[in-house]
Coordinates of C-alpha atoms in Angstrom, one line a residue:
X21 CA 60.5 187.2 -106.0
X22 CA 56.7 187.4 -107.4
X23 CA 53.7 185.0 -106.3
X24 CA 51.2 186.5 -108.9
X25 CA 51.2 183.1 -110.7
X26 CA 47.9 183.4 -112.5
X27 CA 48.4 185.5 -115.6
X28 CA 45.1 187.0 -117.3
X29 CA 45.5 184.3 -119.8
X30 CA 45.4 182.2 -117.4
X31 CA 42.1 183.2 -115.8
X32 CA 40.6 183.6 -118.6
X33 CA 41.3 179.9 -119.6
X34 CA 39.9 178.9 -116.6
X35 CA 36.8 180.7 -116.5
X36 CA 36.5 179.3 -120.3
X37 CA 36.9 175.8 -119.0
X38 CA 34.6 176.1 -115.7
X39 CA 31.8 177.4 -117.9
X40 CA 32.1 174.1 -120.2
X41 CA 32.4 172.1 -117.0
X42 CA 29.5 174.1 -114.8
X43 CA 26.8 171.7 -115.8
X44 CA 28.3 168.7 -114.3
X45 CA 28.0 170.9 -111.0
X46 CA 24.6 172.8 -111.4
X47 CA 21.2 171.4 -112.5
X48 CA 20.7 172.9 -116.5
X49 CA 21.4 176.1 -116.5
X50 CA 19.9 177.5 -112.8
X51 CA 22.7 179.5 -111.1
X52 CA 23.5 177.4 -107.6
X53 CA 22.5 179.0 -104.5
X54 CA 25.1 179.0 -101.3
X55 CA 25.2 179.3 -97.9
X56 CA 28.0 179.9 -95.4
X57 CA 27.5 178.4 -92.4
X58 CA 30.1 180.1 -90.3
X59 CA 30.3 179.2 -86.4
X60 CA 32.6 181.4 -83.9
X61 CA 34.7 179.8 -82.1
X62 CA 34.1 175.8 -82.7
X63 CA 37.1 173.4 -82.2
X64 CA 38.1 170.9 -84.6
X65 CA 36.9 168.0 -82.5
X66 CA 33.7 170.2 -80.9
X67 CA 31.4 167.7 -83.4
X68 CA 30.0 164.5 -83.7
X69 CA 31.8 164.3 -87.1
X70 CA 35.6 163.7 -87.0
X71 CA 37.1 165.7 -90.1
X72 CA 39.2 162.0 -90.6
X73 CA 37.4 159.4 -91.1
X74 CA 39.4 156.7 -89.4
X75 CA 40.2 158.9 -86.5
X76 CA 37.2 158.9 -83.9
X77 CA 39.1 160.0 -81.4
X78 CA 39.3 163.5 -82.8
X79 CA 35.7 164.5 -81.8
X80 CA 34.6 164.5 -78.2
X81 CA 31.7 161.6 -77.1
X82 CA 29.9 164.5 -75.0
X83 CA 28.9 166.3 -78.3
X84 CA 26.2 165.6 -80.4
X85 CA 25.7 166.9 -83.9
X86 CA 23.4 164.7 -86.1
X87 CA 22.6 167.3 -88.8
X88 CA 26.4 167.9 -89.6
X89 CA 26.2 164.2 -89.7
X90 CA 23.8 164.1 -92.3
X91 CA 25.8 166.9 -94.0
X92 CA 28.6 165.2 -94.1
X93 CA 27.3 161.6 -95.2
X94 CA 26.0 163.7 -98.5
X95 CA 29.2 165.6 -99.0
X96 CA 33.0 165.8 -98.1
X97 CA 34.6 166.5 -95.3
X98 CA 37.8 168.6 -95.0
X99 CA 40.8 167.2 -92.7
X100 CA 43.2 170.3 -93.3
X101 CA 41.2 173.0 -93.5
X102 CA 42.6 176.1 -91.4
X103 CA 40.8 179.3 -90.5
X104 CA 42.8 182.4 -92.1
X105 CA 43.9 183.7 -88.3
X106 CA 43.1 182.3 -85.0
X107 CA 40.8 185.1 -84.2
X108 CA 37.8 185.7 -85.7
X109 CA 38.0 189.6 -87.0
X110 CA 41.1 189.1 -89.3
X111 CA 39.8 185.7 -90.1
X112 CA 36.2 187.3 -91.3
X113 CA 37.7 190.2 -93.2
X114 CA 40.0 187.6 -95.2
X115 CA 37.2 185.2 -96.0
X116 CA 35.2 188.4 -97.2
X117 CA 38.3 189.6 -99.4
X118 CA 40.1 186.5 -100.4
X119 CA 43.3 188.1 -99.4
X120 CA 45.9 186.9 -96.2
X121 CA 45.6 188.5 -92.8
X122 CA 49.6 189.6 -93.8
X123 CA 47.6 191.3 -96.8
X124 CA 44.6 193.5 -95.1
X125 CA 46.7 194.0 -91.7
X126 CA 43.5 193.7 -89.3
X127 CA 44.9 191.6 -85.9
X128 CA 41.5 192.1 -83.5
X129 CA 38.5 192.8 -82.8
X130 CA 39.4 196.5 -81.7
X131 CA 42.2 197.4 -84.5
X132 CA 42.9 200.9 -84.3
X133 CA 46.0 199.8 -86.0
X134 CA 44.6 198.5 -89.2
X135 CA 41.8 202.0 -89.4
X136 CA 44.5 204.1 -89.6
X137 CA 47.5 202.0 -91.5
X138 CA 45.6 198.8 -93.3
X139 CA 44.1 198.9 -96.5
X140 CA 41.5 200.8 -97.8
X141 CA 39.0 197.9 -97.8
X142 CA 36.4 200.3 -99.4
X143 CA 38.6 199.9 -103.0
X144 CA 38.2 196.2 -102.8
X145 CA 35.2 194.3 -104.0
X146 CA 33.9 191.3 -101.3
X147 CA 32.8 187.9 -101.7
X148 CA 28.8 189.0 -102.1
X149 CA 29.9 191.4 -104.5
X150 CA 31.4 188.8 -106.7
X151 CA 28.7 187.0 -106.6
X152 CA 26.5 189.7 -108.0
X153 CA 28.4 190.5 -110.3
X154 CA 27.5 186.9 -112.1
X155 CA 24.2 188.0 -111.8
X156 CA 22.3 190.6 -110.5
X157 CA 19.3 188.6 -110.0
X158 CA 21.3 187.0 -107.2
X159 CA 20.1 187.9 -103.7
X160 CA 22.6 188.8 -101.0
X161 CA 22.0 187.9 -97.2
X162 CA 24.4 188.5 -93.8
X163 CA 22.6 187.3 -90.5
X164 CA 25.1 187.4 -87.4
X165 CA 28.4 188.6 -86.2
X166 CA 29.7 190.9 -88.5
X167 CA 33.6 191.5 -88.9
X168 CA 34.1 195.3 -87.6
X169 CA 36.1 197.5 -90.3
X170 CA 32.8 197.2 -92.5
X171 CA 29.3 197.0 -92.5
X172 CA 27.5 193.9 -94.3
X173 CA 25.3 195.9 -96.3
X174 CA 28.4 198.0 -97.5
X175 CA 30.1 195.1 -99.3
X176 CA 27.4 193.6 -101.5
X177 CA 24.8 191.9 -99.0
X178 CA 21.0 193.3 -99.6
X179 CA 19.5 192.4 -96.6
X180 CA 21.3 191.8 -93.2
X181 CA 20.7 192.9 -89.8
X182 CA 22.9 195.3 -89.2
X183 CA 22.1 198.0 -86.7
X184 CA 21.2 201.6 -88.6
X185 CA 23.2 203.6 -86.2
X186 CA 26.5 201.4 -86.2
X187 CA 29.4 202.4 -88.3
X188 CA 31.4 199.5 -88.3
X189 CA 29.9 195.5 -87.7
X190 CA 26.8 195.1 -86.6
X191 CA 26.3 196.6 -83.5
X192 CA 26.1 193.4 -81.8
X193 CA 29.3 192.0 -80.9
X194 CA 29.2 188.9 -79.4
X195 CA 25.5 188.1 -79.3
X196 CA 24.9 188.9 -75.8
X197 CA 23.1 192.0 -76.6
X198 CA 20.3 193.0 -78.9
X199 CA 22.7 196.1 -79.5
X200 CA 26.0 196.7 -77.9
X201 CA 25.4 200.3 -77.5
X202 CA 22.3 199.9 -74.8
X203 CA 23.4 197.0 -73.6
X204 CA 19.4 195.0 -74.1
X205 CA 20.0 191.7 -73.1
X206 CA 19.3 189.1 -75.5
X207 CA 15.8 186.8 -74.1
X208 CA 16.7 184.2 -72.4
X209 CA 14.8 182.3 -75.3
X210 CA 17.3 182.9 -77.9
X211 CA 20.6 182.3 -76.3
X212 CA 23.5 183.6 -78.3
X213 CA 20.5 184.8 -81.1
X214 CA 21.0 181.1 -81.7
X215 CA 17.2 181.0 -82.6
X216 CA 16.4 184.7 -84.1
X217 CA 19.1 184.1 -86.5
X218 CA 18.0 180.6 -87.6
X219 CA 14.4 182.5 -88.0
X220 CA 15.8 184.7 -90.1
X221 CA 18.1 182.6 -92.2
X222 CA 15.0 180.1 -92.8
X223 CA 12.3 182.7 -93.7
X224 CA 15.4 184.0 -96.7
X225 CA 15.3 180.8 -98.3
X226 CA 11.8 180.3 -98.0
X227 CA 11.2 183.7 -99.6
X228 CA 14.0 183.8 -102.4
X229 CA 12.7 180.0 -103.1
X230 CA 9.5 180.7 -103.9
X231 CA 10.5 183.7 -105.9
X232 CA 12.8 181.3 -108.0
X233 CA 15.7 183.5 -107.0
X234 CA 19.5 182.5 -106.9
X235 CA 20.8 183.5 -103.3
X236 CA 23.9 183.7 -101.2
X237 CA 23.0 183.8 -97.7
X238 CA 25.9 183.6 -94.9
X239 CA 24.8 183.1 -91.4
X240 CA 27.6 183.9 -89.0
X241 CA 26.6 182.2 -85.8
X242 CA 28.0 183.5 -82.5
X243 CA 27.7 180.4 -80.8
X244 CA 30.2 179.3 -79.3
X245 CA 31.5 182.1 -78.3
X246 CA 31.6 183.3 -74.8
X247 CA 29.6 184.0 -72.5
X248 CA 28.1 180.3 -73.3
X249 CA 24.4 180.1 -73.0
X250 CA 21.6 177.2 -73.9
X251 CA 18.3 176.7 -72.7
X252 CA 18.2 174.8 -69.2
X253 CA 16.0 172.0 -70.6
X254 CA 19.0 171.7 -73.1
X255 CA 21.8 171.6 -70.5
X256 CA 20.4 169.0 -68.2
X257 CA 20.1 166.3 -70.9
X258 CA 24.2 166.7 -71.0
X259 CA 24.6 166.7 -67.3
X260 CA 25.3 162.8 -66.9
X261 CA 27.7 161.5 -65.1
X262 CA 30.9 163.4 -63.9
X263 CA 29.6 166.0 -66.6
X264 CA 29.8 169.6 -65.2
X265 CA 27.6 172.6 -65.2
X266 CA 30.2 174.2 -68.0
X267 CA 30.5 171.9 -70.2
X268 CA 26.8 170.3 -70.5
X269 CA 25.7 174.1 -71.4
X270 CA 28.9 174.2 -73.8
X271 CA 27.6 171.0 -75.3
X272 CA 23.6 172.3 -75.0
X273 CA 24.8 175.2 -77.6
X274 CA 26.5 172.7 -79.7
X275 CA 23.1 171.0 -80.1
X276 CA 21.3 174.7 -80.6
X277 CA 24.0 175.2 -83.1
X278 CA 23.4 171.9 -85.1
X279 CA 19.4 172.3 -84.7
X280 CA 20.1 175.9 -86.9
X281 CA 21.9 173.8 -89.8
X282 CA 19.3 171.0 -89.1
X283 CA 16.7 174.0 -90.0
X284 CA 18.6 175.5 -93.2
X285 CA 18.7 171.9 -94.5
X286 CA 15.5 171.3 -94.5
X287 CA 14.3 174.6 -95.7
X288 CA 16.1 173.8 -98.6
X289 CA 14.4 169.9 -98.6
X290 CA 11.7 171.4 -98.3
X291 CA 11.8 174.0 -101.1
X292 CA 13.2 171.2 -104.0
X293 CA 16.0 173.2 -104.0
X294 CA 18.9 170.9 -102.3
X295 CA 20.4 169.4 -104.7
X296 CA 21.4 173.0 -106.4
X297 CA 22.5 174.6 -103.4
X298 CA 26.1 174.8 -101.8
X299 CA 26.4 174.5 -98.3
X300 CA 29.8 175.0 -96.4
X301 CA 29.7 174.7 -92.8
X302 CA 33.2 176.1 -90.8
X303 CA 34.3 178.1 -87.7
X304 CA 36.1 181.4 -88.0
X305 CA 39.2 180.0 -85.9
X306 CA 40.2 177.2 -83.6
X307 CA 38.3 176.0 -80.5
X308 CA 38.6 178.0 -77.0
X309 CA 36.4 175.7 -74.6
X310 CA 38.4 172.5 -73.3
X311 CA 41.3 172.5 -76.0
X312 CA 41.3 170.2 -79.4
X313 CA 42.0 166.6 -79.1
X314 CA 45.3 165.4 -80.6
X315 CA 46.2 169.1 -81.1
X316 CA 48.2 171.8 -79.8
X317 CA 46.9 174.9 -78.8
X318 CA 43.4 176.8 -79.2
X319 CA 41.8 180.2 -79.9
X320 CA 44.4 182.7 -80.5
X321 CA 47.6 180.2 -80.8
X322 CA 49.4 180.0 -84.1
X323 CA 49.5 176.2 -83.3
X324 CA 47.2 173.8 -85.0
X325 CA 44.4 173.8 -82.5
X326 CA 44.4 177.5 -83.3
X327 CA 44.1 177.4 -87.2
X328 CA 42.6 174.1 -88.2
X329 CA 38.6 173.8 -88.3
X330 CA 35.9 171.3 -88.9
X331 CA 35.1 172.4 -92.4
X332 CA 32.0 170.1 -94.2
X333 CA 31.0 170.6 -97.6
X334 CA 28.0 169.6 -99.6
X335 CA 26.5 170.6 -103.1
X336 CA 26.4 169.8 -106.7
X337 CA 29.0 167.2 -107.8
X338 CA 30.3 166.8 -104.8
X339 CA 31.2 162.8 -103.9
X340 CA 28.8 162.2 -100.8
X341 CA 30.7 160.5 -97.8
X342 CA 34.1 161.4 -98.8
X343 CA 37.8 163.2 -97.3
X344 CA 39.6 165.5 -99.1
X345 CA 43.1 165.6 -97.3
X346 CA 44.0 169.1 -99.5
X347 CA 45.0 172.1 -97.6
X348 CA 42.4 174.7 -97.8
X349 CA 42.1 178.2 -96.1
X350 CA 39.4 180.4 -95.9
X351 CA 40.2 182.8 -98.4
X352 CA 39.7 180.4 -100.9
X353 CA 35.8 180.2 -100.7
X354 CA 35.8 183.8 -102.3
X355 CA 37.4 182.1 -105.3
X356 CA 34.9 179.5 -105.4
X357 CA 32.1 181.4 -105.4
X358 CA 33.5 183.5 -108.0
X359 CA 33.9 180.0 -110.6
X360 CA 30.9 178.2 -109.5
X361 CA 28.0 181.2 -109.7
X362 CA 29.8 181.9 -113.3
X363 CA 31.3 185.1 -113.1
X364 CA 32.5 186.1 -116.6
X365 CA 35.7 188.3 -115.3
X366 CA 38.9 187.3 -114.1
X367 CA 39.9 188.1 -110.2
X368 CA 41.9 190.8 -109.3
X369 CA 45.4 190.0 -109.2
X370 CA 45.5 190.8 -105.5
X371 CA 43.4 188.1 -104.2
X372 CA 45.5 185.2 -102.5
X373 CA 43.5 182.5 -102.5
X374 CA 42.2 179.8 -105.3
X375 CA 39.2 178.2 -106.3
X376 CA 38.1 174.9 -104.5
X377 CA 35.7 173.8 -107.2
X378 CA 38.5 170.7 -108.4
X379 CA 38.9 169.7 -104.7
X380 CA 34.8 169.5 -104.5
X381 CA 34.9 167.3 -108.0
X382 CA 38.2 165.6 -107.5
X383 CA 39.0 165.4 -103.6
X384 CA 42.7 164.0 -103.2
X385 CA 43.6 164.5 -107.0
X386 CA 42.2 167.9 -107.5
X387 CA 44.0 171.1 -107.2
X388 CA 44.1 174.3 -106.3
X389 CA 45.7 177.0 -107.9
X390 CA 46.7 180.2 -105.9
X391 CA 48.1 183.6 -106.7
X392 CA 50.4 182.6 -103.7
X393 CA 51.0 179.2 -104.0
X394 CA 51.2 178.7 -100.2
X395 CA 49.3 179.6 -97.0
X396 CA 50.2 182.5 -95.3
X397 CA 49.2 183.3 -91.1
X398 CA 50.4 186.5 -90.3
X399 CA 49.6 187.3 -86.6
X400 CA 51.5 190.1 -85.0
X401 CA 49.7 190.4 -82.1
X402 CA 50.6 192.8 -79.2
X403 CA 48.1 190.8 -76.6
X404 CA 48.7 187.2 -77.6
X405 CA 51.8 185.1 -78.9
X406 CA 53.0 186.8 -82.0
X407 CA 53.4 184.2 -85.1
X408 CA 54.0 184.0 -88.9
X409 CA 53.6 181.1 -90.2
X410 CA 53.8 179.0 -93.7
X411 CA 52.4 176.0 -94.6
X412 CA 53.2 174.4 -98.0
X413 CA 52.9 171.0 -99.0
X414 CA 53.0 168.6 -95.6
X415 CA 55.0 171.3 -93.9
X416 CA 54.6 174.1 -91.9
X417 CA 56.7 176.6 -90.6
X418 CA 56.9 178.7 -88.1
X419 CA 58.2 181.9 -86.6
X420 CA 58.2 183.5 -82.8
X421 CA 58.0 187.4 -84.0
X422 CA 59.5 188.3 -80.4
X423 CA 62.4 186.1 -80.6
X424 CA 63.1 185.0 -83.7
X425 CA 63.0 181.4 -82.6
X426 CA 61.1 178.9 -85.1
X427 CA 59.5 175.5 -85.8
X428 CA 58.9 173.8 -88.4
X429 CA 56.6 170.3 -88.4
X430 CA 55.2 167.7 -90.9
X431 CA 51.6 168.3 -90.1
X432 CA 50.7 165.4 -92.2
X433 CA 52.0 163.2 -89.9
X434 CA 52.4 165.0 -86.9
X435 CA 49.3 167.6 -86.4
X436 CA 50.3 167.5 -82.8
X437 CA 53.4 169.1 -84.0
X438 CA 55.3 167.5 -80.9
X439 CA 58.5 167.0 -83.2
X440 CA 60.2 170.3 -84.2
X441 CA 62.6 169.6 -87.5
X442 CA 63.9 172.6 -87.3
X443 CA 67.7 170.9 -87.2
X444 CA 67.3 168.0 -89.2
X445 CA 65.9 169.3 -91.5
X446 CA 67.6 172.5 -92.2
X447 CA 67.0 173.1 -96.2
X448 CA 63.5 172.8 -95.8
X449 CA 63.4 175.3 -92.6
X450 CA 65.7 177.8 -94.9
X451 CA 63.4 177.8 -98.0
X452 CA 59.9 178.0 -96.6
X453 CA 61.2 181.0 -94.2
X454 CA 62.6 182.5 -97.1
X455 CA 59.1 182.3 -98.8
X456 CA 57.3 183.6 -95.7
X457 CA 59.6 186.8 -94.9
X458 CA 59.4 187.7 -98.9
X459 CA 55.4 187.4 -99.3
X460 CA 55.3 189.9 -95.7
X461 CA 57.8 192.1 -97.1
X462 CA 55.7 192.4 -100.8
X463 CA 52.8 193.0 -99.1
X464 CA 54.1 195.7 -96.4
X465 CA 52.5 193.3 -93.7
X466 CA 53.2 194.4 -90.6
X467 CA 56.2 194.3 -88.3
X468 CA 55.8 193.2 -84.5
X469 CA 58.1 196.2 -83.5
X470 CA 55.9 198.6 -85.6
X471 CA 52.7 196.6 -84.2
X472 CA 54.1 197.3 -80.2
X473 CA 55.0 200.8 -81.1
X474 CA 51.6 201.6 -82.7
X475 CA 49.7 199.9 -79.7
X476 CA 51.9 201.9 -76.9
X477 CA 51.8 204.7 -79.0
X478 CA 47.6 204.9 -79.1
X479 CA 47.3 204.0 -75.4
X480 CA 49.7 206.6 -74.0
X481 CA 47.3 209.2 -76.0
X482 CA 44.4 207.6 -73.9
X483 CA 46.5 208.9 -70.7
X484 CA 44.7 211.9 -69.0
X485 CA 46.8 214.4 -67.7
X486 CA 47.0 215.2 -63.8
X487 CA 44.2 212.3 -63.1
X488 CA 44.5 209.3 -61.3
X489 CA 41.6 208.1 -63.5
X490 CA 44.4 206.1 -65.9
X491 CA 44.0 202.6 -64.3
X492 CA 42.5 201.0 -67.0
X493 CA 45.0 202.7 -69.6
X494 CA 47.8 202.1 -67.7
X495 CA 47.0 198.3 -67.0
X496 CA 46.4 197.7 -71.1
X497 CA 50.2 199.5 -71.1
X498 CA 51.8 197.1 -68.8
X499 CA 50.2 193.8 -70.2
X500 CA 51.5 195.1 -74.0
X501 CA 54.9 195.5 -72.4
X502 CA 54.5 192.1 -70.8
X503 CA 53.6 190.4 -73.9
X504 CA 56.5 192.0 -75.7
X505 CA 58.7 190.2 -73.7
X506 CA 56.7 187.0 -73.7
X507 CA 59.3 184.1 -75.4
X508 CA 56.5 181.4 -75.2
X509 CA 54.7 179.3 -78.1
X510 CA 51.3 179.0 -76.5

């Protein structure tokens, strides 16, 4: 059974009709700009801006985020949108590719797995390179967390601040340090590089406005990620109340967060150059501070509050104040880009996901049209729950890798996924896990039995012989073994 659904006839159809439609969605014939706005670790209800319009109670009253506000009141907000993984590595490297996490097999942060076994990333073009291949006069910018596996400035970006001396990522990890190999605290100044990054982000559009240049820029934020940090003047206007220490800092880099769109957005105010510019603003996976309201689950789960973020919107011909209820995934944006900055060739049959652009025109009625007509989670992870999961249509589905047990809920209508139809709804069940185990077959995803083998395998090689130096070795062997027999959910 094949997914590749869109023939080359096809695409080239559709790259004939977005080039009649493009000037509905670009002023004359100037080539839009974008910016990815990409936050690490912010939960779908972490904002002032509830991704449903008539739910309130999906955001948190603590946090305050009036520049997504703003964002959101001039574009459209996205109340399925899911993360690719619900860690930020794999999710990174699919948004870069367009392909599934099954696809590029990369799990972590540390996947010696995916070096030796995934695939050659190096024969596959990237999101910036797309881009660039529109138009060469387009200028390419990554500020932030990189995604490990890669460097920025190897997959189309020409300027980010990747360390010289770092192989892989950016030699910064999570933004404590200036780099992670002398371990240079960041100032306390510029918590998280909250502020050097916004710096750098603004003086990029500044520059490529003035020199009338199309750009792409993507800012990857670490905020949130732990260790929080915000300035102290910041934390104590949150600590009201029955308010602790930990969360008014939580909320204090919420506000530092926001402050750094509030800055991008008017840079491009400022510059005339708004109303040509796309802005997406996301997270690279489901909250991990004080769990996601009226969801299960967080950072790492397979659940919901793993996998669904705030996702926000705004550019040319894009409704202002509006909901698209559409499920979209990350590794659609490299599709978009590819239709709305007018590349001329078709995608490469191996990309997975599907452009957004009739979403951004049409919300509820538009489309999206996929190679695999489905999204695909594949997370066989030896320190965390294992899950694969499908979601098609209202439903998704999922699948305990250790013991074969599965779920499958209307998130539609039930996001907490608190009712498991799994037996009344048996058809359904048997189709959509017949989907799911053919895609991660085609695509030689991996197996959790392979995954434990390969992770046991490398750290019994870290063993030193006749030392009692192995504590640390031995400990990561254990909690593998543990997790191999862990039967839970979440």
């Amino acid at each position: 059974m094949k997914f590749n659904l869109r023939t080359r006839s096809i695409m080239a159809l559709s790259v004939f009709c977005s080039t009649l439609s493009f000037a509905t969605f670009a002023k004359d014939s100037e080539k839009p700009n974008f910016i990815i706005f990409y936050t690490d670790d912010l939960g779908y209800g972490d904002t002032s801006v509830p991704m449903m319009k008539d739910r309130p109670d999906l955001t948190k009253p603590l946090y305050k985020t009036p520049h997504l506000e703003r964002l959101a009141q001039d574009g459209m907000r996205f109340s399925n949108a899911y993360s690719p993984a619900p860690t930020c590595t794999p999710s990174r490297i699919s948004l870069q590719f367009g392909k599934t996490t099954a696809k590029t097999k990369v799990m972590n942060v540390h996947d010696v797995m995916a070096k030796k076994n995934g695939i050659d990333l190096k024969n596959h073009k990237g999101m910036a390179e797309f881009v660039k291949e529109a138009d060469p006069n387009y200028v390419t910018a990554h500020f932030g967390k990189g995604m490990t596996i890669r460097r920025m400035d190897d997959i189309g970006y020409d300027i980010t601040d990747n360390i010289d001396d770092i192989k892989e990522g950016n030699g910064n990890f999570h933004g404590d340090w200036l780099s992670i190999k002398n371990r240079k605290p960041i100032p306390d100044d510029d918590p998280k590089r909250v502020f050097s990054l916004t710096k750098s982000s603004v003086d990029f559009i500044n520059t490529q406005a003035k020199a009338n240049k199309p750009f792409f820029l993507m800012v990857s934020h670490y905020a949130v990620h732990v260790k929080h940090a915000a300035l102290e003047e910041t934390i104590k206007k949150y600590q009201i109340g029955d308010v602790d220490y930990k969360d008014a800092r939580y909320a204090a880099l919420i506000e530092h967060l926001d402050d750094s769109l509030g800055a991008m957005l008017k840079a491009l105010d400022d510059n005339g150059i708004a109303d040509n510019t796309y802005v997406i603003f996301t997270s690279d996976n489901g909250g991990g501070h004080g769990g996601n309201p009226s969801l299960q689950g967080g950072k790492a789960k397979m659940m919901e509050g793993g996998l669904r973020v705030p996702t926000v919107v705004r550019g040319p011909g894009i409704p202002a104040d509006s909901q698209c209820d559409v499920p979209i995934v990350q590794y659609d944006f490299l599709a978009t880009l590819h239709e709305l900055s007018g590349n001329p060739n078709p995608l490469p049959d191996d990309i997975d996901g599907g452009s957004l652009v009739d979403v951004f025109r049409n919300g509820n009625e538009g489309k999206v049209e996929r190679n695999t007509p489905f999204l695909v989670f594949h997370y066989p992870y030896y320190a965390g729950v294992p899950v694969s999961a499908i979601r098609m249509g209202d439903y998704k589905f999922m699948r305990q890798l250790n013991t074969g047990e599965t779920r499958l809920h209307n998130v539609a209508t039930d996001m907490g996924e608190e009712k498991n139809l799994i037996n009344s709804m048996p058809e359904k069940a048997a189709e959509m896990d017949k989907l799911l185990k053919v895609y991660v077959a085609e695509v030689g995803a991996w197996d959790i039995d392979d995954v434990y083998a390969e992770r046991l395998g490398e750290l019994k090689k870290r063993l030193k012989p006749d030392s009692s130096d192995n504590t640390k070795v031995s400990s990561q062997i254990e909690r593998t073994k543990a997790n191999q027999a862990n039967k839970k959910w979440l």
